[in-house]
PDB file of C-alpha atoms in Angstrom:
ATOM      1  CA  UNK A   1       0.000   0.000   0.000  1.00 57.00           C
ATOM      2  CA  UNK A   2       1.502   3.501  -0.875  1.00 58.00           C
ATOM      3  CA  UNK A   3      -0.261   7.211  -0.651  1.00 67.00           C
ATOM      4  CA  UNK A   4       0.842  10.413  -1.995  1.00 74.00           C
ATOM      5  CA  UNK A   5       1.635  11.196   1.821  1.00 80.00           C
ATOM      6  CA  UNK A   6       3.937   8.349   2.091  1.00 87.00           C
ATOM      7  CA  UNK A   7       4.454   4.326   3.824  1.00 89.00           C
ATOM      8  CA  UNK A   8       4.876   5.920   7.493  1.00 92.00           C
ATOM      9  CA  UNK A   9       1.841   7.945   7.080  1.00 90.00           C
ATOM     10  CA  UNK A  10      -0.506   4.872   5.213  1.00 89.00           C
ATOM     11  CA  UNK A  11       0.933   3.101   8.439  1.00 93.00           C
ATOM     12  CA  UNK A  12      -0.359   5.315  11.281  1.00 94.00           C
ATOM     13  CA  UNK A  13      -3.837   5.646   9.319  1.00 93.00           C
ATOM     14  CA  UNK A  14      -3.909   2.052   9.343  1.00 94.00           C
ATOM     15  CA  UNK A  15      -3.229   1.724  13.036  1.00 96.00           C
ATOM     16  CA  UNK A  16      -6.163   4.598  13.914  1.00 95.00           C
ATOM     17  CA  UNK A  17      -8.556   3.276  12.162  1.00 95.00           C
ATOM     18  CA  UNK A  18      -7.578  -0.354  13.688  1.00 94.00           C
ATOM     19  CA  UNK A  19      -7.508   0.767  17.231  1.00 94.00           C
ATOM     20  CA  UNK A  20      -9.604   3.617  17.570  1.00 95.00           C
ATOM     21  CA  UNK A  21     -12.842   2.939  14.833  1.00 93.00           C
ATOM     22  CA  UNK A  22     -12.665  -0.722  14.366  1.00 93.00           C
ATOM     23  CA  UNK A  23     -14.396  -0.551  10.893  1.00 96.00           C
ATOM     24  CA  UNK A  24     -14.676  -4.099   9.857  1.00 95.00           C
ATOM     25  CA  UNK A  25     -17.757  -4.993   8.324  1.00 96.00           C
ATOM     26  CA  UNK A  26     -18.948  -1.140   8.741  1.00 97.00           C
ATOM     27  CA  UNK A  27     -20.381   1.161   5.913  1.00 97.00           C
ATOM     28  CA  UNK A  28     -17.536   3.637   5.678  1.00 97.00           C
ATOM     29  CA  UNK A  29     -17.293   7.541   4.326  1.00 96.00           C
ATOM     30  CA  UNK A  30     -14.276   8.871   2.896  1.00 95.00           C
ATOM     31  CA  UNK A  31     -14.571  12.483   2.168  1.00 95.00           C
ATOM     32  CA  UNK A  32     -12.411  13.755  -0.514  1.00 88.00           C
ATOM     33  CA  UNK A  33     -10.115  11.207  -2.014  1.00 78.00           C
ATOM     34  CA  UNK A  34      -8.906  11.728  -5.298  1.00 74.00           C
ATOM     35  CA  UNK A  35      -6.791   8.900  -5.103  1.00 84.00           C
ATOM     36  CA  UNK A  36      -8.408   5.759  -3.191  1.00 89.00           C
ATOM     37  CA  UNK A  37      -5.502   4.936  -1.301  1.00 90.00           C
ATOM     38  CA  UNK A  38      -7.862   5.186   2.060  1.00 93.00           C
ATOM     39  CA  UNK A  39     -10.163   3.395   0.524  1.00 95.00           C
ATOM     40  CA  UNK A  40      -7.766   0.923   0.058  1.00 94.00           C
ATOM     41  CA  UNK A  41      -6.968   0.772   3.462  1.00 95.00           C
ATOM     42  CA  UNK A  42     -10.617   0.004   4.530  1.00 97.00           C
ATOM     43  CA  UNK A  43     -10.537  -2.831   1.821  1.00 97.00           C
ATOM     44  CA  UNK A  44      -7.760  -4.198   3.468  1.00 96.00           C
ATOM     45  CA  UNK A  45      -9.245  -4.176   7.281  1.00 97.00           C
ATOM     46  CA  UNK A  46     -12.621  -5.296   6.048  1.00 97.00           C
ATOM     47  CA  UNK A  47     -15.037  -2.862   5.616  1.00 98.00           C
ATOM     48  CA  UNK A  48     -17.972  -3.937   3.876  1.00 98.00           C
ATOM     49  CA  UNK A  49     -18.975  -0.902   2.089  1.00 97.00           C
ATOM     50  CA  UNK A  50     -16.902   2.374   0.984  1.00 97.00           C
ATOM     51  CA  UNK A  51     -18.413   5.687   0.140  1.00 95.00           C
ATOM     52  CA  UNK A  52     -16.154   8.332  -1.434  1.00 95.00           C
ATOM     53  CA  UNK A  53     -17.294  11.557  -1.616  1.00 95.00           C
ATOM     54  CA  UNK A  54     -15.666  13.764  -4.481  1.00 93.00           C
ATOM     55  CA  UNK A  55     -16.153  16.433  -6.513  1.00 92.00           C
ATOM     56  CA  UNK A  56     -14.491  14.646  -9.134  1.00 88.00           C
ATOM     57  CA  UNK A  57     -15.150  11.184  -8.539  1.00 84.00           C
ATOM     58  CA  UNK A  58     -13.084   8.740  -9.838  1.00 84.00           C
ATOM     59  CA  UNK A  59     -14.511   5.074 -11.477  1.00 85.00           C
ATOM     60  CA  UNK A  60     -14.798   2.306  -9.350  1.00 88.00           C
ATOM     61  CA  UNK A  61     -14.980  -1.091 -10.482  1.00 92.00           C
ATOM     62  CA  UNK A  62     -14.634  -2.778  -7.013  1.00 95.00           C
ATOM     63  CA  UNK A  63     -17.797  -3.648  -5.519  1.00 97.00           C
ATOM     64  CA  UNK A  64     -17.507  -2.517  -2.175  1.00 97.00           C
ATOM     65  CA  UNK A  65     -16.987   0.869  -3.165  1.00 96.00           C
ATOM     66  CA  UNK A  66     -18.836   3.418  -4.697  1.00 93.00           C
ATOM     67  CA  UNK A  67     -18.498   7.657  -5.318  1.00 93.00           C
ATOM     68  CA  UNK A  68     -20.556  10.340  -4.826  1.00 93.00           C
ATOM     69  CA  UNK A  69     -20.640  14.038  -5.542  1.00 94.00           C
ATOM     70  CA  UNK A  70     -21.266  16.341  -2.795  1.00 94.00           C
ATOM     71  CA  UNK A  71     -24.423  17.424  -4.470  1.00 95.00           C
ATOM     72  CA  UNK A  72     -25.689  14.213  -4.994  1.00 94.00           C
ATOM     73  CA  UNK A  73     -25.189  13.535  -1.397  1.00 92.00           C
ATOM     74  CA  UNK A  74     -26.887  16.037  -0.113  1.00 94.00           C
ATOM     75  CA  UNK A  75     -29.830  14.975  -2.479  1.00 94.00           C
ATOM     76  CA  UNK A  76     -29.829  11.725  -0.447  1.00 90.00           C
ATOM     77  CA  UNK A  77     -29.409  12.766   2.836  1.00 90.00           C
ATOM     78  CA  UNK A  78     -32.494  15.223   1.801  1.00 94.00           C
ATOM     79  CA  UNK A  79     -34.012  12.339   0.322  1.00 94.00           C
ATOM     80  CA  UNK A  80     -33.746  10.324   3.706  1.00 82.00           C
ATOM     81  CA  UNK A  81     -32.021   7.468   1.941  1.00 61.00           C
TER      82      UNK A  81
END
């Protein structure tokens, strides 16, 4: 696993997420993440869903995670969905 913010970083985000959120099998939101190197983090401890939210979403083919746009977002947290 690599980021843009390098391996020490990618490490200590792994270890906060693992000791402090614990989010295996958990719906996750990543907010802004033009790369999906978080995302690929979550993948890696389990999570069983990933939402990115970006205003210039990339295309994911993995099926545990999906992207959003902030304004369609809002439309669904409007929306009560």
């Amino acid at each position: 696993m690599s980021s843009p913010y390098g391996k020490d970083v990618v490490k200590r985000i792994k270890y906060l997420l693992e000791k402090y959120v614990g989010v295996q099998n958990k719906h996750v939101l990543v907010v802004g993440s033009a790369l999906p190197w978080v995302e690929t983090i979550l993948l890696y401890l389990n999570a069983s869903r990933i939402t990115t939210l970006e205003y210039d979403p990339y295309p994911s083919t993995h099926p545990k995670v999906t992207t959003i746009t902030p304004s369609d977002f809002a439309k669904l947290v409007l929306s009560n969905n």
